[in-house]
mmCIF file of C-alpha atoms and ligand atoms in Angstrom:
data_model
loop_
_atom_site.group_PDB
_atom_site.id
_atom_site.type_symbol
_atom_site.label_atom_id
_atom_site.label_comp_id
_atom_site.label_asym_id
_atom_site.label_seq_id
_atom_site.Cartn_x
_atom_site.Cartn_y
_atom_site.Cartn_z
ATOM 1 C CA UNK W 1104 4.870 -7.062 -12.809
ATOM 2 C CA UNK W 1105 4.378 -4.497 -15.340
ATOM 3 C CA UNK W 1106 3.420 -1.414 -13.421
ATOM 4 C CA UNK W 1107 5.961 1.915 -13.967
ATOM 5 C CA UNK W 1108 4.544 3.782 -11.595
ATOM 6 C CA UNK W 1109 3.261 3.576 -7.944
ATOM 7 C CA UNK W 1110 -0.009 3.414 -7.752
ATOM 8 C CA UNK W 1111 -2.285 5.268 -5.581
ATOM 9 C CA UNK W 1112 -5.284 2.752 -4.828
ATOM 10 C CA UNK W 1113 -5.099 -0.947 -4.408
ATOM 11 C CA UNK W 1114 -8.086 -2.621 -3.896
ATOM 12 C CA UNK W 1115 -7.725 -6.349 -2.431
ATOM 13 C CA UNK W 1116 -9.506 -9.454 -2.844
ATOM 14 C CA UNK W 1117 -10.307 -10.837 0.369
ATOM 15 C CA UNK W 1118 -10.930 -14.785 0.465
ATOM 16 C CA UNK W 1119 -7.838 -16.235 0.295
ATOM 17 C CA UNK W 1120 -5.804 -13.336 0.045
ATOM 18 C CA UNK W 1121 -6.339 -11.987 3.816
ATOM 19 C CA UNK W 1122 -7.133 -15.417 5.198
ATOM 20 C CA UNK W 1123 -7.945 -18.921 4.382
ATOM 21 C CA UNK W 1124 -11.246 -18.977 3.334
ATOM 22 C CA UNK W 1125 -11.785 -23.082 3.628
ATOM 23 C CA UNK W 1126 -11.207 -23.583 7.227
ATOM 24 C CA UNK W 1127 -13.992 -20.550 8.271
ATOM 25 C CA UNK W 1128 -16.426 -22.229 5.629
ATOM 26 C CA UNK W 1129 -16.433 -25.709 7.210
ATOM 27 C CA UNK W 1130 -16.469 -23.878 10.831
ATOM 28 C CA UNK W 1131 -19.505 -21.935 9.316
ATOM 29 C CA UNK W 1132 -21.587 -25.002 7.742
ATOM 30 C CA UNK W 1133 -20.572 -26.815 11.304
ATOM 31 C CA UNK W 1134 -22.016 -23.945 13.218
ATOM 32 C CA UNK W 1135 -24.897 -24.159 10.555
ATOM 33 C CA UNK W 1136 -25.726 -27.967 11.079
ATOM 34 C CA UNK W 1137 -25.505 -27.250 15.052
ATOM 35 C CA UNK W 1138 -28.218 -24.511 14.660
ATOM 36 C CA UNK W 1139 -30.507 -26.460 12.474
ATOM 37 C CA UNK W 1140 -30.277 -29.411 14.642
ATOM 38 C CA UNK W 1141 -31.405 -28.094 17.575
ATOM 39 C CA UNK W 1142 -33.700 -25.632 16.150
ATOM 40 C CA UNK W 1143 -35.396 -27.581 12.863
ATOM 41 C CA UNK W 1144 -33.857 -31.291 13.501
ATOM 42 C CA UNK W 1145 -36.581 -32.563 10.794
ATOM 43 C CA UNK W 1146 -34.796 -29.789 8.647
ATOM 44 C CA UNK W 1147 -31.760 -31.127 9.690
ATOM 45 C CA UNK W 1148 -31.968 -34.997 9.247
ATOM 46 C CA UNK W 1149 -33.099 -34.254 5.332
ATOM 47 C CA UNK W 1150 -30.177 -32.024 4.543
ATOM 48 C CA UNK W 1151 -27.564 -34.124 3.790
ATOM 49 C CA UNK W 1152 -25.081 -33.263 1.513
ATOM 50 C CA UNK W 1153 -27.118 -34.384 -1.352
ATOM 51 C CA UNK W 1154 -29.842 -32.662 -0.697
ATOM 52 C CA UNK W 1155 -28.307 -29.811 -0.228
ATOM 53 C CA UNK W 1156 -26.621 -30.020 -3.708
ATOM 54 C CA UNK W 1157 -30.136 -30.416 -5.422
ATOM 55 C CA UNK W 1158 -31.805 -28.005 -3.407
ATOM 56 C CA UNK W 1159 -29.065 -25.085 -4.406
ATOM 57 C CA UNK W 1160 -29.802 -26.569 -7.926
ATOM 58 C CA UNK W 1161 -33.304 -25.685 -8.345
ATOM 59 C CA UNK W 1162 -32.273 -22.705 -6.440
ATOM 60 C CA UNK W 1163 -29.630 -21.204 -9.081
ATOM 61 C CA UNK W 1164 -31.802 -22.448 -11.691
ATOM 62 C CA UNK W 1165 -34.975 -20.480 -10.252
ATOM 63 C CA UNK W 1166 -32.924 -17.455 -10.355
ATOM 64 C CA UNK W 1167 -29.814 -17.730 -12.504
ATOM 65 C CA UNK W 1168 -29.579 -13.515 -12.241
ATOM 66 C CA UNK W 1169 -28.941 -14.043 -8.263
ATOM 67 C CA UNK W 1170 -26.101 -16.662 -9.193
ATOM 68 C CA UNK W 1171 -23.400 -14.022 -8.123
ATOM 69 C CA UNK W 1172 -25.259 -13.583 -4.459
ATOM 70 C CA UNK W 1173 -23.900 -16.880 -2.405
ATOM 71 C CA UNK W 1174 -25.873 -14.798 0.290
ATOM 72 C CA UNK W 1175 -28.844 -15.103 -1.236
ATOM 73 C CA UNK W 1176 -28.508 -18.241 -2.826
ATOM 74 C CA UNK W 1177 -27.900 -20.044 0.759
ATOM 75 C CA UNK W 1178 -30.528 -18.170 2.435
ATOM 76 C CA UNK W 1179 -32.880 -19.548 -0.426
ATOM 77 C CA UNK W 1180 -31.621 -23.075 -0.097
ATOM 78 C CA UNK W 1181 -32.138 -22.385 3.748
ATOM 79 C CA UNK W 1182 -35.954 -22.082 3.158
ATOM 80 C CA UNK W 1183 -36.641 -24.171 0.925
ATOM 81 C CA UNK W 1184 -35.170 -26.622 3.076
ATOM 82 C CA UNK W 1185 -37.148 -25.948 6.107
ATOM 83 C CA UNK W 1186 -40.243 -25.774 4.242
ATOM 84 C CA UNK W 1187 -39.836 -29.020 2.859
ATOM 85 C CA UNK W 1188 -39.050 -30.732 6.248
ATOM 86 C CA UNK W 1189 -42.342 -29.287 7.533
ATOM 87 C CA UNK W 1190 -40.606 -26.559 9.756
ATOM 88 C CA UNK W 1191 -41.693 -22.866 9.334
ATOM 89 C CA UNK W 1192 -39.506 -21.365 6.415
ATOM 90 C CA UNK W 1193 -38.785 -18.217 7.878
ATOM 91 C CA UNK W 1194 -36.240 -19.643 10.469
ATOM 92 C CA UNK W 1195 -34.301 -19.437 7.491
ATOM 93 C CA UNK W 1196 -33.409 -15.481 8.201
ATOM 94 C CA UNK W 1197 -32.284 -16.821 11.342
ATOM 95 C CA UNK W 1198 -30.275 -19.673 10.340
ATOM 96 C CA UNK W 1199 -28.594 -17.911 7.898
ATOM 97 C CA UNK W 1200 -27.380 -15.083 10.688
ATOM 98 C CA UNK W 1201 -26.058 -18.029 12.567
ATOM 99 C CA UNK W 1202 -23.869 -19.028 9.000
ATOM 100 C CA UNK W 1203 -22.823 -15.408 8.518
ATOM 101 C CA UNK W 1204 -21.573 -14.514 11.542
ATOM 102 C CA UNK W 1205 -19.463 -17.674 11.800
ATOM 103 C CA UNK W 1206 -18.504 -16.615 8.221
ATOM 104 C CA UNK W 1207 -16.943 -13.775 9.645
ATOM 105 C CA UNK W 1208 -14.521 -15.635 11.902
ATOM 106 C CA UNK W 1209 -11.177 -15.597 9.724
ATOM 107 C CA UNK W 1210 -7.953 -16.562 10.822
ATOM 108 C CA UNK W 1211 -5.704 -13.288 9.120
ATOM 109 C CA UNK W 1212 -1.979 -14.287 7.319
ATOM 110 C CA UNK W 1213 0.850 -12.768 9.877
ATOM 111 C CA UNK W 1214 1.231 -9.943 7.287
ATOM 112 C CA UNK W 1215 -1.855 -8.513 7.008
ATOM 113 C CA UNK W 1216 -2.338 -6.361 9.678
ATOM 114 C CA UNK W 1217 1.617 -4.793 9.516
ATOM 115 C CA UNK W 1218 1.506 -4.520 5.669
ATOM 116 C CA UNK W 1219 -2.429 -2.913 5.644
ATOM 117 C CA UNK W 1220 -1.762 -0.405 8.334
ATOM 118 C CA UNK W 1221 1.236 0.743 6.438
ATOM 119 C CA UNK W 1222 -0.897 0.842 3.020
ATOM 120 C CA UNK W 1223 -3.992 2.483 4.749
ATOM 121 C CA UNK W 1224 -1.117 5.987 5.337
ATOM 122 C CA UNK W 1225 -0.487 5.706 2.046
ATOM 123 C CA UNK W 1226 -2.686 4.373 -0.129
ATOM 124 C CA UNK W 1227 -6.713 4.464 -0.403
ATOM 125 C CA UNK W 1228 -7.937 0.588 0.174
ATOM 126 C CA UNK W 1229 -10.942 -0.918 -0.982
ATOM 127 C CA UNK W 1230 -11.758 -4.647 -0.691
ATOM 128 C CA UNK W 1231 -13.485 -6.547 -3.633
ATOM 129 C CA UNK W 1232 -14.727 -9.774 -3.269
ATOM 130 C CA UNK W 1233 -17.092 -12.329 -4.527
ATOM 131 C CA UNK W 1234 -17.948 -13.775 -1.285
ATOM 132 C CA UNK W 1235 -20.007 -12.345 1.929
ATOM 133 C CA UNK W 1236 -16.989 -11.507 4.380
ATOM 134 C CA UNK W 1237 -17.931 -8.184 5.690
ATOM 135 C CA UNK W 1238 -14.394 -5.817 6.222
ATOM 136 C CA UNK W 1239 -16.080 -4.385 9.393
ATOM 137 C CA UNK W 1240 -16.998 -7.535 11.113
ATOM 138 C CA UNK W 1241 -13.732 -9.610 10.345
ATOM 139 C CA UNK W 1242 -12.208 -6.236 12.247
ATOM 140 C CA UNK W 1243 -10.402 -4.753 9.298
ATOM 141 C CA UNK W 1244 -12.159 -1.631 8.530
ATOM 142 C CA UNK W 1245 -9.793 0.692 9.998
ATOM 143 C CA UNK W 1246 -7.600 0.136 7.133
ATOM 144 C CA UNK W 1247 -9.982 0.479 4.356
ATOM 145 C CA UNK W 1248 -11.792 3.276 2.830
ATOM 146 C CA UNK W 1249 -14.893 0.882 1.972
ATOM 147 C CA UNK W 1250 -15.765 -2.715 0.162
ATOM 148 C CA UNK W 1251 -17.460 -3.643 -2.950
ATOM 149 C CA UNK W 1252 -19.237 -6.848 -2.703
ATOM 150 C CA UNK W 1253 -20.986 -9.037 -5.520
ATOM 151 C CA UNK W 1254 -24.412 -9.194 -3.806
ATOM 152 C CA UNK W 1255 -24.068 -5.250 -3.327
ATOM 153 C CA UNK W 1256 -22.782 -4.630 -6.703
ATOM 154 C CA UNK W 1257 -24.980 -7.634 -8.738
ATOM 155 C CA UNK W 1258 -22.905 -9.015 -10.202
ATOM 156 C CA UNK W 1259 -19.437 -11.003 -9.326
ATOM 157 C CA UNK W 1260 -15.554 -10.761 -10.722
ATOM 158 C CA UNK W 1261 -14.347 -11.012 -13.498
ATOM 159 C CA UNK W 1262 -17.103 -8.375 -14.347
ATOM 160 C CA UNK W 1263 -15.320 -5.160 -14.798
ATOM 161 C CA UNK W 1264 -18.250 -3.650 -13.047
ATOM 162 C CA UNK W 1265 -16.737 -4.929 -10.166
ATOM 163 C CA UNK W 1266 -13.136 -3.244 -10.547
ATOM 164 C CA UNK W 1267 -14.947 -0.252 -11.639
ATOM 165 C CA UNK W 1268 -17.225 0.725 -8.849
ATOM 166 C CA UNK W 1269 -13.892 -0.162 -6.111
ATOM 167 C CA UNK W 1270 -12.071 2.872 -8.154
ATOM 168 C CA UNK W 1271 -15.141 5.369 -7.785
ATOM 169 C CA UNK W 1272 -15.270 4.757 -4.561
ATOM 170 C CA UNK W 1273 -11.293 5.177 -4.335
ATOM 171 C CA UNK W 1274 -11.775 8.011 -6.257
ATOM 172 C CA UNK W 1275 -8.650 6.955 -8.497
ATOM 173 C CA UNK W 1276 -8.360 6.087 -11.734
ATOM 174 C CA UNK W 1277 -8.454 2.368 -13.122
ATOM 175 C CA UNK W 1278 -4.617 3.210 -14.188
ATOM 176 C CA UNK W 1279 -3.503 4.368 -11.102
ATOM 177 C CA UNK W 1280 -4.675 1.111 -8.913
ATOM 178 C CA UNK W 1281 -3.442 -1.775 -7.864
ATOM 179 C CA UNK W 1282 -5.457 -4.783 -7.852
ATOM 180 C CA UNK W 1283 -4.179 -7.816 -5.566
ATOM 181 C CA UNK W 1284 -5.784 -11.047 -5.161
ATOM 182 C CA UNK W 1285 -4.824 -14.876 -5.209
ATOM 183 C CA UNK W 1286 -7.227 -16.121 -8.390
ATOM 184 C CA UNK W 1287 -5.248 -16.127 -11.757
ATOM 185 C CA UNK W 1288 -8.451 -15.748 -13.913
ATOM 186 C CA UNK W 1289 -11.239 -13.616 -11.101
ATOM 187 C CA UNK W 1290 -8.619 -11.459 -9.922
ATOM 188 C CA UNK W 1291 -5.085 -11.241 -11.867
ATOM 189 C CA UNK W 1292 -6.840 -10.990 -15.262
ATOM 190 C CA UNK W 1293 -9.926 -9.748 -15.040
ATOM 191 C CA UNK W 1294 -8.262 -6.720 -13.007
ATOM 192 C CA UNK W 1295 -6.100 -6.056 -15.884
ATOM 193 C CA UNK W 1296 -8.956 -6.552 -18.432
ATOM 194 C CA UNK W 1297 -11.034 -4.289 -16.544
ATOM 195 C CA UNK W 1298 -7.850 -1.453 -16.660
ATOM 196 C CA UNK W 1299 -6.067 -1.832 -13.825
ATOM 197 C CA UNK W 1300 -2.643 -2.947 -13.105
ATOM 198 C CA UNK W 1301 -3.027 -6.052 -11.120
ATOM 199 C CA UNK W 1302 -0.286 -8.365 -8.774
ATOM 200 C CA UNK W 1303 -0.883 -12.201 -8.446
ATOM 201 C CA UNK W 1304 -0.297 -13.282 -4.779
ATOM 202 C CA UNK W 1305 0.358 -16.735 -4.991
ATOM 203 C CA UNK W 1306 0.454 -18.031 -1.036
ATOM 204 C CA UNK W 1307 2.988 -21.117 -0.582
ATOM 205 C CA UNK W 1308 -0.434 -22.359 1.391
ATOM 206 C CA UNK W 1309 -2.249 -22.278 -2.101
ATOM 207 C CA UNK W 1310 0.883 -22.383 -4.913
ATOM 208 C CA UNK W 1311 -0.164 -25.917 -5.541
ATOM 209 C CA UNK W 1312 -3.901 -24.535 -7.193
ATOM 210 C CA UNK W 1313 -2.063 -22.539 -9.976
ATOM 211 C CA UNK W 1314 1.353 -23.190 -11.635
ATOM 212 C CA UNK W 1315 3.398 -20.310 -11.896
ATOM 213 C CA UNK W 1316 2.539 -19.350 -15.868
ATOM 214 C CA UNK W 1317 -1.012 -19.120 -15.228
ATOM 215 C CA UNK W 1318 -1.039 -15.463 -15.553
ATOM 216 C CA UNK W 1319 1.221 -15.044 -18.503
ATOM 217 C CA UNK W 1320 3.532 -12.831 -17.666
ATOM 218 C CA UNK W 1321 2.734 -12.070 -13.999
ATOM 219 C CA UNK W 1322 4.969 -13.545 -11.723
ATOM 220 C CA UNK W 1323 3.483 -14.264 -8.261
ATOM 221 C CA UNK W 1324 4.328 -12.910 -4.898
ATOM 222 C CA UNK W 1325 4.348 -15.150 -1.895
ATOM 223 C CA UNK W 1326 3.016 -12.412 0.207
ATOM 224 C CA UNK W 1327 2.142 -9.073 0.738
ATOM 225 C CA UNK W 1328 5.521 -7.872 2.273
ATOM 226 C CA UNK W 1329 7.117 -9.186 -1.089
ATOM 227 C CA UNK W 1330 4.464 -6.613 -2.674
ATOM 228 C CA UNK W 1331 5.494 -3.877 0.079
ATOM 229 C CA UNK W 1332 9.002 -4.573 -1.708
ATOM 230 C CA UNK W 1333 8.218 -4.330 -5.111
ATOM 231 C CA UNK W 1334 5.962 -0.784 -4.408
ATOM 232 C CA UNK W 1335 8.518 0.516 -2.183
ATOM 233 C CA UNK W 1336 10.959 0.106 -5.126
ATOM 234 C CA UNK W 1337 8.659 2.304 -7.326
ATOM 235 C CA UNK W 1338 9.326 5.846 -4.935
HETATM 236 MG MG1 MG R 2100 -9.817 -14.989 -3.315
#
């Protein structure tokens, strides 16, 4: 940790950081299959996991400059899918509802909601993330003063774009926030490289993804009271 100074935005990664992302992604794709096989089952008995591999394939490679947008990318992959099996290819818009609003159904870490409702009084909070978890719909707005999302945005971290448009909306300099996420390289680094001091949170859950040295100098914290420590010892 190299910051001298409290800062007076963090912005926070959200997959993996907030929650486990893998659990809510299988419980999406199951809630996914479900859908498509009682509503396309043709669809559904050609999507394998093959399939679905090529499909998204000839999907990124069709548009490489939507290869940030996992939103748009499955949607695509959706339709293409349906149309292929002979079913109408605009179930896709619904299909794809069906994903994201199981996508939204995170199981939070204990400290999130006691560590982000002491933040929110004192801090301004923006989330930044990659992924297609909406803040309002996993019931976490109240804490944050908005998101910045890669589909939104277009493009994804470790852009600095990314970093940059969560401090104008903070309306706080780059070297006055905090940036806190659980990814060495899309969120400890690029963070820094984009100006902004940046804290590694490195869940015992997840410590097995990254060895400790993966940031350089950055030591990890195990969770985001350890981080409430380390700010509180900055006032
Ligand atoms: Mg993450």
């Amino acid at each position: 940790m190299d910051w001298r100074s409290e800062p007076r935005a963090i912005t926070l990664d959200l997959d993996d950081t907030l929650w486990p992302v893998a659990p809510t992604l299988v419980a999406a794709e199951q809630a996914l299959s479900r859908w498509l096989s009682k509503q396309a089952p043709a669809t559904a008995a050609r999507l394998d996991v093959d399939r679905r591999a090529t499909l998204r394939k000839v999907v990124l490679s069709d548009h490489p400059d939507r290869a940030h947008d996992f939103g748009f990318v499955r949607h695509e992959l959706l339709r293409r899918a349906l149309s292929e099996a002979g079913d109408d290819p605009a179930m896709a818009d619904e299909a794809f509802a069906v994903f994201l609003a199981a996508r939204q159904q995170v199981t939070l870490f204990d400290d999130v909601r006691p560590v982000l409702a002491q933040w929110s009084a004192r801090y301004r909070l923006v989330a930044v993330s990659n992924g297609n978890a909406d803040i309002n719909r996993v019931g976490l707005a109240d804490y944050f003063i908005g998101a910045i999302s890669a589909h939104e945005i277009g493009c994804a971290k470790p852009d600095p774009r990314m970093f940059h448009e969560a401090c104008r909306l903070a309306g706080v300099p780059a070297e006055h926030t905090l940036h806190i996420g659980d990814d060495p390289h899309l969120d400890v680094i690029a963070a820094r490289q984009a100006g902004l001091h940046s804290a590694w949170l490195r869940r015992p859950d997840f410590a097995h993804r990254h060895s400790a040295d993966t940031c350089g100098s950055a030591s990890p914290f195990e969770d985001l009271h350890a981080l409430e420590a380390a700010l509180a010892a900055l006032r």
